Short mmCIF file of C-alpha atoms and ligand atoms in Angstrom, two decimals:
data_model
loop_
_atom_site.label_atom_id
_atom_site.label_comp_id
_atom_site.label_asym_id
_atom_site.label_seq_id
_atom_site.Cartn_x
_atom_site.Cartn_y
_atom_site.Cartn_z
CA MET A 1 0.20 -25.14 -6.18
CA LYS A 2 2.74 -23.21 -5.68
CA ILE A 3 2.14 -19.30 -7.15
CA LEU A 4 3.69 -16.64 -7.53
CA ILE A 5 2.50 -13.06 -7.72
CA VAL A 6 4.18 -10.53 -9.00
CA GLY A 7 3.31 -6.88 -7.79
CA ASN A 8 3.63 -4.61 -4.82
CA GLY A 9 -0.43 -2.97 -5.08
CA GLY A 10 -4.40 -3.13 -3.34
CA ARG A 11 -4.57 -4.95 -6.45
CA GLU A 12 -2.16 -7.20 -5.91
CA HIS A 13 -2.96 -8.03 -2.16
CA ALA A 14 -6.89 -8.77 -3.96
CA ILE A 15 -5.30 -11.61 -6.57
CA ALA A 16 -4.10 -13.05 -3.42
CA TRP A 17 -7.03 -12.79 -1.84
CA LYS A 18 -8.52 -15.47 -4.47
CA THR A 19 -5.99 -17.17 -5.26
CA ALA A 20 -5.74 -18.25 -1.12
CA GLN A 21 -9.10 -19.65 -1.15
CA ASN A 22 -7.92 -22.45 -2.78
CA PRO A 23 -7.25 -25.44 -1.54
CA LYS A 24 -4.92 -26.67 -3.96
CA VAL A 25 -2.78 -23.68 -3.49
CA GLU A 26 -0.34 -24.18 -0.98
CA LYS A 27 2.21 -21.75 -0.80
CA ILE A 28 1.82 -18.30 -2.98
CA TYR A 29 5.09 -15.20 -3.12
CA CYS A 30 4.31 -11.90 -3.68
CA ALA A 31 6.90 -10.67 -5.95
CA PRO A 32 7.59 -7.57 -4.19
CA GLY A 33 3.82 -7.88 -2.07
CA ASN A 34 2.99 -4.99 0.60
CA GLY A 35 2.19 -5.70 4.56
CA GLY A 36 -1.76 -6.99 2.86
CA THR A 37 0.36 -9.97 1.44
CA ALA A 38 3.24 -10.40 4.57
CA LEU A 39 -0.02 -10.65 7.23
CA MET A 40 -1.80 -14.01 5.11
CA ASP A 41 -1.37 -17.18 6.00
CA LYS A 42 0.53 -19.12 3.10
CA CYS A 43 1.83 -16.06 1.72
CA GLU A 44 5.61 -15.08 1.74
CA ASN A 45 6.93 -12.04 0.05
CA ILE A 46 10.40 -11.83 -1.47
CA ASP A 47 12.50 -9.42 -2.08
CA ILE A 48 12.49 -10.05 -6.45
CA GLU A 49 12.02 -7.64 -9.30
CA GLN A 50 13.95 -8.14 -11.88
CA ILE A 51 12.47 -9.91 -14.54
CA GLU A 52 15.18 -12.47 -14.81
CA SER A 53 15.63 -13.49 -11.12
CA LEU A 54 12.16 -13.57 -10.61
CA ALA A 55 12.67 -16.21 -13.20
CA ASP A 56 15.54 -17.51 -11.42
CA PHE A 57 13.46 -17.82 -8.59
CA ALA A 58 10.33 -19.94 -10.21
CA GLU A 59 12.63 -22.12 -11.11
CA GLU A 60 14.41 -22.76 -7.64
CA ASN A 61 11.52 -23.06 -5.68
CA ILE A 62 9.06 -25.42 -8.50
CA VAL A 63 7.05 -22.70 -9.06
CA ASP A 64 3.34 -23.75 -10.63
CA LEU A 65 1.94 -20.50 -12.01
CA THR A 66 3.28 -16.41 -12.40
CA ILE A 67 0.96 -14.39 -12.29
CA VAL A 68 1.51 -11.22 -14.08
CA GLY A 69 -0.68 -8.18 -11.72
CA PRO A 70 0.97 -4.27 -13.03
CA GLU A 71 1.70 -3.48 -16.62
CA VAL A 72 6.23 -2.68 -17.10
CA PRO A 73 6.67 -6.32 -16.70
CA LEU A 74 4.30 -7.42 -18.53
CA VAL A 75 5.45 -4.86 -21.66
CA ASN A 76 9.07 -5.32 -20.86
CA GLY A 77 8.03 -8.76 -21.81
CA ILE A 78 8.43 -10.84 -19.11
CA VAL A 79 5.61 -13.43 -20.57
CA ASP A 80 8.52 -13.54 -23.46
CA TYR A 81 11.17 -14.57 -21.12
CA PHE A 82 9.80 -17.10 -18.67
CA LYS A 83 8.12 -19.41 -21.64
CA GLU A 84 12.11 -19.34 -23.11
CA ARG A 85 12.58 -21.08 -19.40
CA ASP A 86 10.13 -23.30 -19.75
CA LEU A 87 8.11 -21.59 -16.40
CA LYS A 88 3.85 -21.31 -16.79
CA ILE A 89 3.13 -17.74 -16.69
CA PHE A 90 0.32 -16.04 -16.76
CA GLY A 91 -0.29 -12.72 -18.96
CA PRO A 92 0.26 -11.29 -23.09
CA SER A 93 3.36 -11.37 -25.09
CA LYS A 94 5.47 -8.62 -25.48
CA LYS A 95 4.51 -8.52 -28.76
CA ALA A 96 0.66 -8.06 -27.89
CA ALA A 97 1.53 -5.60 -24.06
CA ALA A 98 1.72 -2.85 -26.50
CA LEU A 99 -2.36 -2.27 -26.57
CA GLU A 100 -1.40 -0.82 -23.82
CA GLY A 101 2.69 -0.33 -24.14
CA SER A 102 1.95 1.91 -27.02
CA LYS A 103 -1.40 3.86 -27.18
CA SER A 104 -0.33 4.01 -31.48
CA PHE A 105 0.58 0.67 -31.78
CA SER A 106 -3.61 0.88 -29.63
CA LYS A 107 -4.90 3.53 -32.02
CA ASN A 108 -4.26 1.77 -35.16
CA PHE A 109 -5.20 -1.79 -34.10
CA MET A 110 -8.92 0.29 -32.96
CA LYS A 111 -9.00 1.29 -36.47
CA LYS A 112 -7.14 -1.70 -38.23
CA TYR A 113 -9.70 -4.02 -36.96
CA GLY A 114 -12.89 -1.12 -37.29
CA VAL A 115 -13.44 -0.89 -32.90
CA LYS A 116 -14.86 2.14 -31.58
CA THR A 117 -13.17 5.10 -30.98
CA ALA A 118 -11.80 7.88 -30.56
CA ASP A 119 -10.90 9.73 -33.71
CA TYR A 120 -6.67 10.63 -33.53
CA GLU A 121 -3.76 11.94 -35.17
CA VAL A 122 0.30 10.38 -33.73
CA PHE A 123 2.95 12.47 -34.06
CA TYR A 124 5.78 12.63 -34.04
CA GLU A 125 7.83 15.09 -34.17
CA ARG A 126 6.70 19.13 -32.68
CA ASP A 127 5.93 21.22 -35.64
CA LYS A 128 3.62 19.12 -36.96
CA ALA A 129 1.17 18.40 -33.88
CA LEU A 130 1.37 22.28 -33.12
CA GLU A 131 0.67 23.14 -36.45
CA TYR A 132 -2.63 19.83 -36.28
CA LEU A 133 -3.95 22.26 -32.14
CA GLU A 134 -3.90 25.07 -34.22
CA VAL A 135 -6.81 24.25 -36.22
CA CYS A 136 -8.27 21.77 -34.80
CA ASN A 137 -11.48 21.68 -31.77
CA TYR A 138 -11.35 22.36 -28.30
CA PRO A 139 -11.09 20.43 -25.80
CA ILE A 140 -8.32 17.86 -27.41
CA VAL A 141 -7.39 15.09 -25.80
CA ILE A 142 -2.18 14.56 -25.35
CA LYS A 143 -1.64 11.43 -25.34
CA ALA A 144 2.01 10.88 -24.26
CA ASP A 145 2.96 7.16 -26.92
CA GLY A 146 4.30 4.93 -24.06
CA LEU A 147 3.67 4.56 -20.46
CA ALA A 148 3.96 7.82 -18.46
CA ALA A 149 2.02 5.85 -14.74
CA GLY A 150 -1.76 7.00 -15.77
CA LYS A 151 -0.62 10.75 -16.65
CA GLY A 152 0.59 10.47 -19.51
CA VAL A 153 -3.47 11.81 -20.51
CA VAL A 154 -3.85 15.97 -20.77
CA ILE A 155 -7.75 17.64 -21.28
CA CYS A 156 -6.57 20.63 -23.16
CA GLU A 157 -9.36 23.55 -23.55
CA ASN A 158 -7.14 25.57 -26.00
CA TYR A 159 -4.47 25.71 -28.00
CA SER A 160 -1.68 27.45 -25.56
CA GLN A 161 -2.68 24.67 -22.52
CA ALA A 162 -2.42 22.37 -25.86
CA GLU A 163 0.79 24.20 -26.92
CA ASP A 164 2.29 23.99 -22.88
CA THR A 165 1.82 19.59 -23.13
CA ILE A 166 3.33 19.44 -26.06
CA THR A 167 6.31 21.31 -24.93
CA LYS A 168 6.95 19.10 -22.17
CA PHE A 169 5.61 15.73 -23.59
CA MET A 170 8.05 16.45 -26.43
CA VAL A 171 11.00 18.58 -25.75
CA GLU A 172 11.44 18.52 -22.19
CA ASP A 173 10.14 15.05 -22.30
CA ILE A 174 8.94 14.48 -18.74
CA PHE A 175 8.09 11.09 -19.77
CA GLY A 176 11.40 9.63 -22.09
CA ASP A 177 11.41 8.48 -24.88
CA ALA A 178 7.42 7.30 -23.58
CA GLY A 179 6.91 11.04 -24.85
CA LYS A 180 8.40 10.89 -28.11
CA LYS A 181 5.84 10.08 -29.90
CA VAL A 182 1.54 11.56 -29.27
CA VAL A 183 -1.33 10.46 -30.19
CA ILE A 184 -4.10 13.55 -29.79
CA GLU A 185 -7.47 12.33 -30.33
CA GLU A 186 -10.89 13.85 -29.58
CA PHE A 187 -12.59 14.51 -27.10
CA LEU A 188 -15.53 12.33 -25.96
CA VAL A 189 -18.56 13.30 -23.32
CA GLY A 190 -19.84 10.08 -21.16
CA VAL A 191 -19.81 8.75 -18.52
CA GLU A 192 -16.45 5.77 -18.19
CA ALA A 193 -16.83 2.13 -17.37
CA SER A 194 -13.98 -0.25 -17.14
CA ILE A 195 -14.98 -3.73 -18.31
CA LEU A 196 -12.11 -6.44 -17.16
CA SER A 197 -12.26 -9.60 -19.16
CA ILE A 198 -10.07 -12.81 -19.86
CA THR A 199 -8.49 -14.66 -23.51
CA ASP A 200 -6.72 -17.52 -23.96
CA GLY A 201 -7.13 -15.49 -27.05
CA GLN A 202 -9.47 -17.69 -28.74
CA VAL A 203 -13.04 -15.79 -27.49
CA ILE A 204 -12.86 -13.36 -24.82
CA LEU A 205 -14.84 -13.37 -21.53
CA PRO A 206 -16.67 -10.49 -19.46
CA PHE A 207 -15.91 -10.09 -16.11
CA VAL A 208 -19.03 -8.10 -14.36
CA SER A 209 -18.68 -4.05 -15.39
CA SER A 210 -16.87 -2.09 -13.07
CA LYS A 211 -16.71 2.31 -11.92
CA ASP A 212 -12.89 3.86 -11.20
CA HIS A 213 -13.47 6.82 -9.28
CA LYS A 214 -10.40 8.45 -10.68
CA GLN A 215 -10.02 12.26 -9.50
CA ILE A 216 -8.76 13.02 -5.66
CA TYR A 217 -12.06 15.10 -4.35
CA ASP A 218 -15.83 14.69 -4.26
CA GLU A 219 -17.46 15.01 -7.73
CA ASP A 220 -14.75 14.52 -9.89
CA LYS A 221 -12.39 17.28 -8.91
CA GLY A 222 -8.97 18.08 -8.14
CA PRO A 223 -6.36 16.42 -10.21
CA ASN A 224 -6.80 11.97 -11.08
CA THR A 225 -4.58 9.70 -8.99
CA GLY A 226 -4.58 6.00 -9.34
CA GLY A 227 -8.27 5.58 -8.46
CA MET A 228 -9.70 6.51 -4.98
CA GLY A 229 -11.91 3.86 -5.53
CA ALA A 230 -14.80 1.20 -7.22
CA ILE A 231 -18.47 -0.71 -7.63
CA ALA A 232 -19.19 -3.35 -9.51
CA PRO A 233 -21.40 -3.86 -11.49
CA ASN A 234 -21.24 -0.46 -12.56
CA PRO A 235 -24.66 1.21 -12.65
CA TYR A 236 -24.01 2.26 -16.08
CA VAL A 237 -23.53 -0.77 -17.92
CA THR A 238 -26.95 -1.97 -19.03
CA GLU A 239 -27.49 -4.84 -20.88
CA GLU A 240 -28.02 -2.35 -23.81
CA VAL A 241 -24.54 -1.32 -23.33
CA MET A 242 -23.18 -3.87 -22.96
CA LYS A 243 -24.67 -5.41 -26.64
CA ASP A 244 -23.32 -2.88 -28.19
CA PHE A 245 -20.23 -3.72 -26.40
CA ASN A 246 -19.64 -6.72 -27.21
CA GLU A 247 -20.64 -5.60 -30.99
CA ASN A 248 -18.60 -2.68 -31.60
CA ILE A 249 -15.85 -3.02 -29.14
CA LEU A 250 -15.60 -7.16 -28.08
CA LYS A 251 -16.00 -8.62 -31.08
CA PRO A 252 -13.52 -6.54 -33.19
CA THR A 253 -11.06 -7.09 -30.37
CA LEU A 254 -10.69 -10.13 -30.57
CA LYS A 255 -10.87 -10.67 -34.40
CA GLY A 256 -7.77 -8.16 -34.04
CA ILE A 257 -6.79 -10.32 -31.75
CA LYS A 258 -6.60 -13.70 -33.73
CA GLU A 259 -6.19 -12.15 -36.87
CA GLU A 260 -2.46 -10.07 -35.35
CA ASN A 261 -0.97 -14.35 -34.26
CA PHE A 262 -0.89 -12.60 -30.76
CA ASP A 263 -0.15 -14.88 -27.67
CA TYR A 264 -3.11 -13.88 -24.96
CA LYS A 265 -3.76 -16.24 -22.83
CA GLY A 266 -4.46 -13.07 -19.68
CA ILE A 267 -6.55 -10.10 -19.03
CA VAL A 268 -7.76 -7.73 -21.73
CA PHE A 269 -9.25 -4.46 -19.83
CA PHE A 270 -10.94 -2.11 -22.02
CA GLY A 271 -11.22 1.77 -21.77
CA VAL A 272 -14.96 2.44 -22.27
CA ILE A 273 -16.90 5.28 -21.87
CA ILE A 274 -20.41 5.70 -22.33
CA THR A 275 -21.26 8.43 -24.42
CA LYS A 276 -25.09 9.00 -26.57
CA ASN A 277 -23.69 8.15 -29.62
CA GLY A 278 -22.75 4.20 -27.72
CA ALA A 279 -19.65 2.77 -26.04
CA TYR A 280 -16.18 4.54 -26.64
CA LEU A 281 -12.86 2.48 -26.81
CA LEU A 282 -10.74 4.62 -24.45
CA GLU A 283 -7.64 2.64 -24.12
CA TYR A 284 -6.53 -1.81 -23.63
CA ASN A 285 -4.73 -2.66 -20.29
CA VAL A 286 -3.43 -5.85 -20.56
CA ARG A 287 -3.94 -6.67 -16.47
CA MET A 288 -5.62 -6.45 -14.17
CA GLY A 289 -7.01 -2.93 -13.11
CA ASP A 290 -6.81 -1.24 -9.78
CA PRO A 291 -8.68 -0.11 -7.53
CA GLU A 292 -11.01 -2.01 -9.70
CA THR A 293 -10.27 -5.49 -8.69
CA GLN A 294 -10.06 -4.50 -5.49
CA ALA A 295 -14.27 -4.47 -5.98
CA VAL A 296 -14.67 -7.57 -8.90
CA LEU A 297 -12.91 -10.18 -6.85
CA PRO A 298 -14.94 -10.43 -4.60
CA LEU A 299 -18.40 -10.92 -6.46
CA MET A 300 -16.84 -13.88 -8.79
CA ASP A 301 -18.17 -17.33 -7.49
CA SER A 302 -15.55 -19.37 -10.02
CA ASN A 303 -11.64 -20.34 -8.39
CA LEU A 304 -9.67 -17.51 -9.75
CA ILE A 305 -6.88 -20.83 -10.19
CA GLU A 306 -9.03 -22.79 -12.02
CA LEU A 307 -10.37 -19.46 -14.83
CA ILE A 308 -5.98 -19.21 -15.62
CA GLU A 309 -5.75 -22.38 -16.95
CA ALA A 310 -8.84 -22.30 -18.33
CA SER A 311 -7.01 -19.70 -20.35
CA LEU A 312 -3.56 -20.82 -20.27
CA ASN A 313 -4.74 -24.05 -21.83
CA ASN A 314 -7.50 -22.37 -24.23
CA GLU A 315 -10.97 -23.54 -22.29
CA LEU A 316 -12.10 -20.47 -22.45
CA SER A 317 -15.25 -21.32 -24.55
CA SER A 318 -16.15 -24.09 -21.84
CA PHE A 319 -15.63 -22.26 -19.08
CA ASP A 320 -18.55 -21.73 -16.23
CA LEU A 321 -17.45 -18.42 -15.00
CA LYS A 322 -19.61 -17.11 -12.79
CA TRP A 323 -19.89 -14.65 -10.39
CA LYS A 324 -22.22 -12.96 -6.72
CA ASN A 325 -25.60 -12.01 -7.92
CA SER A 326 -24.50 -9.25 -5.52
CA HIS A 327 -22.78 -5.91 -5.90
CA SER A 328 -19.76 -4.11 -4.07
CA CYS A 329 -18.12 -1.63 -3.94
CA CYS A 330 -14.38 -0.87 -2.22
CA VAL A 331 -13.03 2.34 -1.12
CA VAL A 332 -9.89 3.49 -1.02
CA ALA A 333 -7.92 5.48 2.20
CA VAL A 334 -4.66 7.37 0.89
CA SER A 335 -0.99 9.51 2.03
CA LYS A 336 -2.33 13.15 2.77
CA GLY A 337 -1.24 14.79 -0.14
CA TYR A 338 -1.17 12.45 -2.56
CA PRO A 339 -1.54 12.44 -6.14
CA GLY A 340 1.37 14.54 -5.09
CA LYS A 341 4.35 14.50 -2.01
CA TYR A 342 3.60 12.81 1.27
CA GLU A 343 4.87 11.72 3.56
CA LYS A 344 5.06 7.99 5.20
CA GLY A 345 5.89 6.11 8.12
CA PHE A 346 2.96 6.27 9.90
CA LYS A 347 1.04 3.93 11.70
CA ILE A 348 -2.21 1.74 10.33
CA ASN A 349 -5.07 0.84 13.11
CA MET A 350 -7.16 -1.74 12.06
CA PRO A 351 -9.57 -3.96 13.74
CA LYS A 352 -8.86 -6.95 12.16
CA GLU A 353 -13.11 -7.23 11.47
CA VAL A 354 -12.20 -4.85 9.13
CA HIS A 355 -11.83 -6.07 5.05
CA SER A 356 -9.35 -4.74 4.20
CA PHE A 357 -6.50 -4.74 1.01
CA ILE A 358 -3.57 -2.95 1.46
CA ALA A 359 -2.03 -1.39 -1.33
CA GLY A 360 0.54 1.45 0.40
CA GLY A 361 1.77 -0.03 4.02
CA VAL A 362 4.23 -2.65 4.74
CA PHE A 363 4.56 -4.09 7.51
CA LYS A 364 7.50 -3.52 9.64
CA GLY A 365 8.17 -3.92 13.89
CA GLY A 366 4.79 -5.58 14.22
CA ASN A 367 3.79 -3.03 12.66
CA LEU A 368 1.11 -1.95 9.81
CA LEU A 369 2.28 1.51 8.11
CA THR A 370 1.90 3.78 5.34
CA ASN A 371 4.05 3.20 2.71
CA GLY A 372 2.12 4.87 0.02
CA GLY A 373 0.43 7.23 -1.08
CA ARG A 374 -2.68 4.38 -1.92
CA VAL A 375 -2.16 3.12 1.44
CA LEU A 376 -5.30 0.80 1.85
CA CYS A 377 -8.97 0.06 0.08
CA THR A 378 -12.06 -1.25 2.96
CA TYR A 379 -14.64 -3.60 0.40
CA ALA A 380 -18.49 -4.76 0.97
CA VAL A 381 -20.14 -7.48 -0.85
CA GLU A 382 -23.87 -6.45 -0.19
CA ASN A 383 -26.82 -7.34 -2.11
CA ASN A 384 -27.35 -4.16 -3.13
CA LEU A 385 -24.44 -0.71 -4.57
CA GLU A 386 -26.39 1.06 -1.23
CA HIS A 387 -25.42 -1.31 1.07
CA SER A 388 -22.08 -1.61 -0.20
CA ILE A 389 -21.24 1.63 0.00
CA LYS A 390 -22.61 1.81 3.44
CA LYS A 391 -20.59 -1.30 5.05
CA ALA A 392 -17.98 -0.12 2.90
CA TYR A 393 -17.96 3.57 4.69
CA GLU A 394 -18.71 1.95 8.20
CA ASP A 395 -14.80 -0.41 7.45
CA MET A 396 -13.15 2.88 7.29
CA GLY A 397 -14.66 4.60 9.80
CA LYS A 398 -12.79 2.16 11.77
CA ILE A 399 -9.46 2.46 10.35
CA ASP A 400 -7.48 5.89 10.66
CA PHE A 401 -3.29 6.23 10.60
CA HIS A 402 -2.06 10.10 10.58
CA GLY A 403 -2.87 12.52 7.64
CA MET A 404 -5.68 8.82 6.74
CA TYR A 405 -8.10 11.02 3.01
CA PHE A 406 -10.27 9.39 1.10
CA ARG A 407 -13.61 11.35 -0.96
CA LYS A 408 -16.92 10.48 0.43
CA ASP A 409 -18.83 10.26 -2.52
CA ILE A 410 -17.66 6.86 -4.00
CA GLY A 411 -20.49 4.64 -5.87
CA LYS A 412 -22.88 8.46 -5.67
CA LEU A 413 -24.14 8.48 -8.99
CA ARG A 414 -24.01 11.77 -10.40
CA TYR A 415 -24.74 11.12 -14.70
P1 LIG B 501 -7.03 6.61 -20.42
O1 LIG B 501 -5.03 5.84 -20.71
O2 LIG B 501 -6.47 6.41 -22.56
O3 LIG B 501 -7.44 5.42 -20.62
O4 LIG B 501 -6.62 8.06 -20.80
C1 LIG B 501 -7.13 8.21 -18.75
C2 LIG B 501 -8.51 9.15 -18.76
O5 LIG B 501 -8.08 10.21 -19.32
C3 LIG B 501 -9.34 8.59 -19.15
O6 LIG B 501 -10.02 7.30 -17.76
C4 LIG B 501 -10.06 9.59 -19.10
O7 LIG B 501 -10.92 9.74 -18.46
C5 LIG B 501 -9.92 10.16 -19.82
N1 LIG B 501 -9.49 10.23 -21.28
C6 LIG B 501 -8.83 9.95 -22.22
N2 LIG B 501 -8.81 9.71 -23.59
C7 LIG B 501 -10.43 10.62 -24.08
C8 LIG B 501 -10.97 11.69 -24.87
N3 LIG B 501 -11.10 10.75 -25.79
N4 LIG B 501 -11.81 12.04 -24.12
C9 LIG B 501 -12.20 11.97 -22.97
N5 LIG B 501 -11.49 11.85 -21.64
C10 LIG B 501 -10.58 10.57 -22.44
N1 LIG B 502 -8.75 2.49 -11.87
C1 LIG B 502 -7.60 2.42 -13.07
C2 LIG B 502 -6.62 1.39 -13.84
O1 LIG B 502 -5.47 0.77 -13.02
O2 LIG B 502 -5.42 2.10 -14.70
#
């Protein structure tokens, strides 16, 4: 088999690593890939990003299956386009991808099908939004409707902060059209969990749960990032929470997917918050999480390509999805200054035996160089959480690049 993986993050390196374990896979193309995929056996990076060019490439190179890592091409309709050209691709249609691409669409879907979620209102006009913000309870959450690279959600403590956010989103257009419409929603207090799953449109099979660490500094301080580390399973996702999640979030979601007739053979990522009143859905993503994938895939015993093929063939209901009875931890190292401005091009020193996935790293002139904010992660699978944390940090201790920074408390339980 020849596989094409779209994307260039740590998530895509992890997907390529898992894919390469399948003996049937002879070649993996990563578009555009990174320094990690550049150095993998069977793997070749190709410098293509446009949807049409990717389809041309898949056709010319007789690619058997395309797997899409990030949300942007999915929301832009890569799956519909590949299907029109009879190319096999894993992911939701454009219509279904709006579950991530538009917060108002997604909240309306949740409401229509009874998925438990925070109360909300949708606003198209600044004045109407401000009228509402004068009378609501604080803190309140303001979300840009469209994709904003993880920066479109602001928790406002008071009216003046809310007014400022509305001005940035709706008047200054800091996210372009993505902020012309906003969702304003009730602030929920609880512990977050990432529950990835796979669907064929008929069933949803949840993966082992995971926990992301979004803030840049220890003890969840400082601004949000793409994710500074993850553990799996998530210790807060008890059997009871899973039951609640199944009843109040997963089942109504599946009902909605069926009734809306979504062409959805892909990943459903449930961003859940566990409150004292049970689990609520904060958001859907229609792709795997980053860095959750780097913690979850190492725990998967089943063959990823077989799992994806089962989804594409409507056979998930009989697929025996198997997980290691272990724990995993991944710790992300970033460039100094991230999530703000940072420099790149520094040499990454890393011994061969270290278990890592590369994200913002490029292979150039025989060296691995930093090339992004989140540079790489180490990951470890062990028989308990503490051991996996210890091992991931031991490996991190063997890596070095100029300005390297990582959190010291990934996996530490604080509640
Ligand atoms: P989202 O992109 O909708 O998941 O939001 C990004 C992050 O904002 C979440 O992971 C939460 O940490 C936070 N967040 C979003 N919505 C809420 C809410 N209703 N209450 C509390 N925190 C929220
Ligand atoms: N780690 C969160 C995300 O991938 O959106």
